[in-house]
């Protein structure tokens, strides 16, 4: 596997370990990191030596704290739709991959980070993990499939509440909601749990595992939902609230929204 700038890769016994490595920015997903993810998952799909993937974030504080706000602060309606569709396409590649993909969510798992974790087949959280879709604080909405996958995973009422309030929830609440499969006290224990599950799955018939992925995904065919999400995301960036929300974050102050 080639070297990447923002993602550490290590292959061991057929398992590819991926670590989003922008610790000083809470592993926020900038464009370059997203493109690296795309390249890596294209290889995961093609490379017969890779049987499974474990994806985590560098350090103890964050899995991924969202899309990189410094890059999304100046979108227009046209490139915002492209921004959302590109992320949706990459995350769909992960969700549809016939090899098991397990996310170990260590710390902040917010916005695009929560969306990335939800695109993986299984999620293991550390006890300090915090989940949320705080896009509403920036005058936007989740754009990488979050409006669809969160609703699928935890149901309409709770998904509405989380996305409308932008609130964060802890790992135990995420477990109770079915957002994560397991919670372990530390990152190393969470990694061990991921390895235990992966090793069990690797002992099963790979073709059958791929068919399970296809069938589970077929239970949700929300193509219109994703298009609505990309269009709505693009509409948000036309607003003054979006400019105010992103500027306020970057200027480290509270936003004042006007609803326009
Ligand atoms: N995009 C870009 N930079 C981000 C980021 C993001 N999504 N999340 C965190 N960072 C950066 C901060 O700007 C800061 O950079 P700086 O040191 O150059 O100022 C650094 O990561 C550390 O974050 P900081 O806010 O100082 O840490 P904290 O412990 O006080 O708070 C969070 C952590 C995750 C609660 C806070 O960073 C946050 O709310 N991030 C944004 C989450 C979000 O809205 N995600 C959705 C984006 S669409």
Short mmCIF file of C-alpha atoms and ligand atoms in Angstrom, two decimals:
data_model
loop_
_atom_site.label_atom_id
_atom_site.label_comp_id
_atom_site.label_asym_id
_atom_site.label_seq_id
_atom_site.Cartn_x
_atom_site.Cartn_y
_atom_site.Cartn_z
CA UNK A 1 0.00 0.00 0.00
CA UNK A 2 1.28 3.48 -0.93
CA UNK A 3 2.17 6.03 1.75
CA UNK A 4 -0.45 8.65 2.53
CA UNK A 5 -0.02 12.06 4.10
CA UNK A 6 -3.07 12.14 6.38
CA UNK A 7 -3.80 8.48 7.01
CA UNK A 8 -1.47 5.91 8.55
CA UNK A 9 -1.77 2.44 7.04
CA UNK A 10 -0.49 -0.86 8.37
CA UNK A 11 -1.29 -4.36 7.17
CA UNK A 12 -1.13 -7.28 9.61
CA UNK A 13 -2.42 -10.79 8.92
CA UNK A 14 -4.85 -9.65 6.25
CA UNK A 15 -6.21 -6.77 8.35
CA UNK A 16 -5.59 -3.21 7.16
CA UNK A 17 -5.31 -0.75 10.06
CA UNK A 18 -6.16 2.81 9.06
CA UNK A 19 -5.54 5.76 11.38
CA UNK A 20 -6.75 9.23 10.42
CA UNK A 21 -3.68 11.21 11.39
CA UNK A 22 -4.43 14.94 11.86
CA UNK A 23 -4.33 14.92 15.63
CA UNK A 24 -3.72 18.68 15.99
CA UNK A 25 -6.99 19.28 14.07
CA UNK A 26 -8.96 16.58 15.93
CA UNK A 27 -8.51 14.41 12.81
CA UNK A 28 -10.93 16.66 10.90
CA UNK A 29 -11.60 15.41 7.37
CA UNK A 30 -10.14 17.85 4.90
CA UNK A 31 -10.45 17.29 1.16
CA UNK A 32 -7.02 15.65 0.92
CA UNK A 33 -7.87 13.14 3.66
CA UNK A 34 -11.18 12.30 2.01
CA UNK A 35 -9.42 11.67 -1.31
CA UNK A 36 -6.88 9.49 0.45
CA UNK A 37 -9.74 7.47 1.97
CA UNK A 38 -11.15 7.04 -1.53
CA UNK A 39 -7.81 5.77 -2.90
CA UNK A 40 -7.35 3.42 0.03
CA UNK A 41 -10.83 1.89 -0.24
CA UNK A 42 -10.41 1.43 -4.00
CA UNK A 43 -7.36 -0.64 -3.13
CA UNK A 44 -9.16 -2.48 -0.31
CA UNK A 45 -11.82 -3.58 -2.81
CA UNK A 46 -9.24 -4.77 -5.38
CA UNK A 47 -6.49 -6.19 -3.19
CA UNK A 48 -7.17 -9.87 -2.42
CA UNK A 49 -4.63 -9.80 0.41
CA UNK A 50 -6.73 -7.34 2.43
CA UNK A 51 -9.53 -9.23 4.18
CA UNK A 52 -10.79 -6.61 6.64
CA UNK A 53 -10.26 -3.04 7.80
CA UNK A 54 -10.09 -1.40 11.21
CA UNK A 55 -10.43 2.39 11.04
CA UNK A 56 -9.61 4.72 13.92
CA UNK A 57 -8.36 8.23 14.71
CA UNK A 58 -4.92 9.23 15.90
CA UNK A 59 -4.51 9.92 19.64
CA UNK A 60 -7.04 9.57 22.45
CA UNK A 61 -9.16 12.71 21.96
CA UNK A 62 -10.86 12.25 18.60
CA UNK A 63 -11.89 9.70 16.03
CA UNK A 64 -12.80 12.50 13.60
CA UNK A 65 -14.31 15.84 14.73
CA UNK A 66 -16.05 16.44 11.42
CA UNK A 67 -15.33 17.86 8.02
CA UNK A 68 -12.58 20.49 8.14
CA UNK A 69 -14.50 23.69 8.88
CA UNK A 70 -11.72 25.88 7.48
CA UNK A 71 -12.37 24.28 4.08
CA UNK A 72 -16.16 24.34 4.18
CA UNK A 73 -16.50 27.96 5.28
CA UNK A 74 -16.67 29.30 1.72
CA UNK A 75 -18.81 26.91 -0.27
CA UNK A 76 -21.38 28.05 -2.81
CA UNK A 77 -24.55 26.22 -3.79
CA UNK A 78 -22.92 24.47 -6.76
CA UNK A 79 -19.74 23.25 -5.13
CA UNK A 80 -21.61 22.41 -1.90
CA UNK A 81 -23.73 19.89 -3.80
CA UNK A 82 -20.53 18.42 -5.29
CA UNK A 83 -18.92 18.44 -1.82
CA UNK A 84 -21.83 16.42 -0.40
CA UNK A 85 -22.09 14.05 -3.37
CA UNK A 86 -18.35 13.35 -3.33
CA UNK A 87 -18.40 12.49 0.39
CA UNK A 88 -21.54 10.41 -0.05
CA UNK A 89 -19.88 8.46 -2.87
CA UNK A 90 -16.77 7.69 -0.81
CA UNK A 91 -18.79 6.68 2.25
CA UNK A 92 -21.06 4.50 0.10
CA UNK A 93 -17.92 2.75 -1.17
CA UNK A 94 -17.08 1.91 2.44
CA UNK A 95 -20.63 0.81 3.29
CA UNK A 96 -20.84 -1.40 0.18
CA UNK A 97 -17.39 -2.96 0.58
CA UNK A 98 -17.66 -6.76 0.74
CA UNK A 99 -14.93 -6.96 3.41
CA UNK A 100 -15.79 -6.13 7.03
CA UNK A 101 -14.98 -2.54 8.04
CA UNK A 102 -14.92 -1.81 11.77
CA UNK A 103 -14.64 1.72 13.17
CA UNK A 104 -12.98 2.19 16.56
CA UNK A 105 -14.34 5.55 17.64
CA UNK A 106 -11.91 6.96 20.17
CA UNK A 107 -13.15 10.31 21.45
CA UNK A 108 -14.96 12.98 19.44
CA UNK A 109 -16.95 11.39 16.62
CA UNK A 110 -18.75 14.41 15.24
CA UNK A 111 -20.28 15.58 11.99
CA UNK A 112 -18.45 13.92 9.10
CA UNK A 113 -16.71 11.73 11.70
CA UNK A 114 -20.01 10.33 12.91
CA UNK A 115 -21.04 9.93 9.27
CA UNK A 116 -17.80 8.08 8.51
CA UNK A 117 -18.29 5.77 11.50
CA UNK A 118 -21.90 5.11 10.44
CA UNK A 119 -20.73 4.11 6.95
CA UNK A 120 -18.60 1.35 8.52
CA UNK A 121 -20.24 -2.02 9.16
CA UNK A 122 -19.58 -2.15 12.90
CA UNK A 123 -18.67 0.51 15.48
CA UNK A 124 -16.72 -0.01 18.71
CA UNK A 125 -16.52 3.05 20.96
CA UNK A 126 -14.12 3.96 23.72
CA UNK A 127 -15.75 5.09 26.97
CA UNK A 128 -14.70 8.72 26.32
CA UNK A 129 -16.27 8.78 22.83
CA UNK A 130 -18.76 11.54 22.09
CA UNK A 131 -21.12 11.44 19.15
CA UNK A 132 -23.10 14.16 17.44
CA UNK A 133 -24.13 15.90 14.26
CA UNK A 134 -23.39 19.53 15.19
CA UNK A 135 -23.68 20.92 11.63
CA UNK A 136 -26.75 22.94 12.64
CA UNK A 137 -24.41 25.11 14.74
CA UNK A 138 -22.72 26.11 11.48
CA UNK A 139 -25.94 26.79 9.60
CA UNK A 140 -25.70 23.56 7.59
CA UNK A 141 -26.81 19.94 7.83
CA UNK A 142 -24.99 16.62 7.62
CA UNK A 143 -23.95 16.15 3.98
CA UNK A 144 -22.06 12.85 3.88
CA UNK A 145 -25.09 10.61 4.31
CA UNK A 146 -25.69 11.38 8.00
CA UNK A 147 -29.34 12.37 7.68
CA UNK A 148 -30.01 8.96 6.16
CA UNK A 149 -27.74 6.63 8.12
CA UNK A 150 -28.45 8.17 11.53
CA UNK A 151 -32.18 7.78 10.91
CA UNK A 152 -31.65 4.19 9.78
CA UNK A 153 -29.53 3.36 12.83
CA UNK A 154 -31.35 5.05 15.70
CA UNK A 155 -34.81 5.89 14.32
CA UNK A 156 -36.56 9.05 13.27
CA UNK A 157 -37.31 10.69 16.64
CA UNK A 158 -33.84 10.40 18.14
CA UNK A 159 -32.20 11.26 14.80
CA UNK A 160 -34.31 14.42 14.56
CA UNK A 161 -33.41 15.38 18.12
CA UNK A 162 -29.67 14.83 17.66
CA UNK A 163 -29.50 16.68 14.33
CA UNK A 164 -31.83 19.54 15.33
CA UNK A 165 -30.15 20.24 18.69
CA UNK A 166 -26.60 19.48 17.57
CA UNK A 167 -26.15 17.90 21.01
CA UNK A 168 -23.37 15.45 21.74
CA UNK A 169 -24.07 12.14 23.46
CA UNK A 170 -21.69 9.88 25.33
CA UNK A 171 -20.69 6.33 24.47
CA UNK A 172 -23.19 4.61 26.81
CA UNK A 173 -26.09 6.61 25.33
CA UNK A 174 -24.82 5.78 21.84
CA UNK A 175 -24.80 2.11 22.84
CA UNK A 176 -28.36 2.32 24.17
CA UNK A 177 -29.48 3.93 20.89
CA UNK A 178 -27.79 1.27 18.75
CA UNK A 179 -25.41 3.80 17.27
CA UNK A 180 -22.46 1.68 18.42
CA UNK A 181 -22.14 -2.06 18.90
CA UNK A 182 -19.85 -2.11 21.96
CA UNK A 183 -18.21 0.27 24.43
CA UNK A 184 -14.78 -0.53 25.92
CA UNK A 185 -12.95 1.46 28.60
CA UNK A 186 -9.80 2.27 26.61
CA UNK A 187 -8.62 2.56 23.02
CA UNK A 188 -6.40 -0.52 23.29
CA UNK A 189 -9.31 -2.58 24.63
CA UNK A 190 -11.55 -1.24 21.86
CA UNK A 191 -8.91 -2.23 19.29
CA UNK A 192 -8.72 -5.72 20.83
CA UNK A 193 -12.50 -6.04 20.63
CA UNK A 194 -12.42 -4.96 16.98
CA UNK A 195 -9.70 -7.55 16.27
CA UNK A 196 -11.70 -10.26 18.05
CA UNK A 197 -14.80 -9.55 15.94
CA UNK A 198 -12.78 -9.24 12.72
CA UNK A 199 -10.98 -12.51 13.38
CA UNK A 200 -14.33 -14.27 13.91
CA UNK A 201 -15.69 -12.84 10.65
CA UNK A 202 -12.48 -13.77 8.77
CA UNK A 203 -13.15 -17.40 9.72
CA UNK A 204 -16.45 -17.34 7.79
CA UNK A 205 -17.12 -17.61 4.06
CA UNK A 206 -16.00 -14.34 2.43
CA UNK A 207 -18.60 -14.55 -0.34
CA UNK A 208 -21.38 -14.91 2.24
CA UNK A 209 -20.03 -11.92 4.17
CA UNK A 210 -20.18 -9.86 0.97
CA UNK A 211 -23.75 -10.99 0.37
CA UNK A 212 -24.72 -9.98 3.91
CA UNK A 213 -23.35 -6.50 3.19
CA UNK A 214 -25.42 -6.29 -0.01
CA UNK A 215 -28.59 -7.59 1.63
CA UNK A 216 -28.36 -5.41 4.73
CA UNK A 217 -27.79 -2.36 2.51
CA UNK A 218 -30.70 -3.42 0.30
CA UNK A 219 -32.96 -3.11 3.33
CA UNK A 220 -32.45 0.66 2.97
CA UNK A 221 -32.59 2.02 -0.54
CA UNK A 222 -32.74 5.69 0.20
CA UNK A 223 -31.30 7.04 -3.03
CA UNK A 224 -33.80 9.89 -3.10
CA UNK A 225 -32.94 10.64 0.50
CA UNK A 226 -29.28 11.10 -0.34
CA UNK A 227 -30.13 13.40 -3.26
CA UNK A 228 -32.44 15.43 -1.01
CA UNK A 229 -29.62 15.67 1.49
CA UNK A 230 -27.09 16.92 -1.09
CA UNK A 231 -29.58 19.49 -2.44
CA UNK A 232 -30.53 20.70 1.04
CA UNK A 233 -26.89 20.93 2.06
CA UNK A 234 -26.25 23.11 -1.00
CA UNK A 235 -29.24 25.33 -0.13
CA UNK A 236 -27.88 25.89 3.39
CA UNK A 237 -24.63 27.36 2.12
CA UNK A 238 -26.55 30.13 0.35
CA UNK A 239 -27.57 31.48 3.74
CA UNK A 240 -26.05 34.17 5.93
CA UNK A 241 -26.44 31.77 8.87
CA UNK A 242 -23.93 29.43 7.28
CA UNK A 243 -21.39 32.25 6.87
CA UNK A 244 -22.04 33.33 10.44
CA UNK A 245 -21.79 29.78 11.84
CA UNK A 246 -18.52 28.89 10.16
CA UNK A 247 -16.93 32.33 10.79
CA UNK A 248 -17.93 32.19 14.45
CA UNK A 249 -16.26 28.78 14.86
CA UNK A 250 -13.05 29.92 13.19
CA UNK A 251 -13.07 33.21 15.19
CA UNK A 252 -13.76 31.22 18.40
CA UNK A 253 -16.99 33.09 19.29
CA UNK A 254 -20.68 32.23 19.58
CA UNK A 255 -22.71 32.52 16.37
CA UNK A 256 -25.66 34.89 16.09
CA UNK A 257 -28.14 33.34 13.67
CA UNK A 258 -30.79 35.41 11.87
CA UNK A 259 -32.63 32.71 9.95
CA UNK A 260 -31.69 34.13 6.58
N1 LIG B 1 -12.57 21.44 11.41
C1 LIG B 1 -11.43 22.14 11.49
N2 LIG B 1 -10.73 22.27 12.61
C2 LIG B 1 -11.20 21.65 13.71
C3 LIG B 1 -12.38 20.89 13.70
C4 LIG B 1 -13.08 20.80 12.48
N3 LIG B 1 -14.20 20.09 12.36
N4 LIG B 1 -12.60 20.41 14.94
C5 LIG B 1 -11.56 20.85 15.69
N5 LIG B 1 -10.72 21.58 14.95
C6 LIG B 1 -9.48 22.23 15.35
C7 LIG B 1 -9.73 23.49 16.18
O1 LIG B 1 -10.02 24.59 15.34
C8 LIG B 1 -8.41 23.60 16.90
O2 LIG B 1 -7.44 24.11 16.00
P1 LIG B 1 -6.37 25.23 16.50
O3 LIG B 1 -5.60 24.52 17.61
O4 LIG B 1 -5.55 25.48 15.29
O5 LIG B 1 -7.16 26.40 17.01
C9 LIG B 1 -8.03 22.13 17.16
O6 LIG B 1 -8.76 21.35 16.22
C10 LIG B 1 -8.39 21.67 18.55
O7 LIG B 1 -9.77 21.92 18.75
P2 LIG B 1 -10.36 22.75 20.01
O8 LIG B 1 -11.67 23.30 19.59
O9 LIG B 1 -9.33 23.71 20.49
O10 LIG B 1 -10.50 21.55 21.05
P3 LIG B 1 -11.58 21.41 22.22
O11 LIG B 1 -11.14 20.22 23.00
O12 LIG B 1 -11.79 22.70 22.93
O13 LIG B 1 -12.97 21.07 21.46
C11 LIG B 1 -14.37 19.97 19.83
C12 LIG B 1 -13.09 19.91 20.69
C13 LIG B 1 -14.34 18.74 18.93
C14 LIG B 1 -15.60 19.93 20.74
C15 LIG B 1 -14.37 21.30 19.01
O14 LIG B 1 -13.13 21.39 18.33
C16 LIG B 1 -15.47 21.37 17.98
O15 LIG B 1 -16.59 21.68 18.31
N6 LIG B 1 -15.13 21.08 16.70
C17 LIG B 1 -16.06 21.23 15.60
C18 LIG B 1 -17.04 20.09 15.55
C19 LIG B 1 -17.99 20.28 14.39
O16 LIG B 1 -18.73 21.24 14.32
N7 LIG B 1 -17.96 19.32 13.47
C20 LIG B 1 -18.83 19.34 12.31
C21 LIG B 1 -18.17 20.01 11.17
S1 LIG B 1 -19.19 20.01 9.74
#
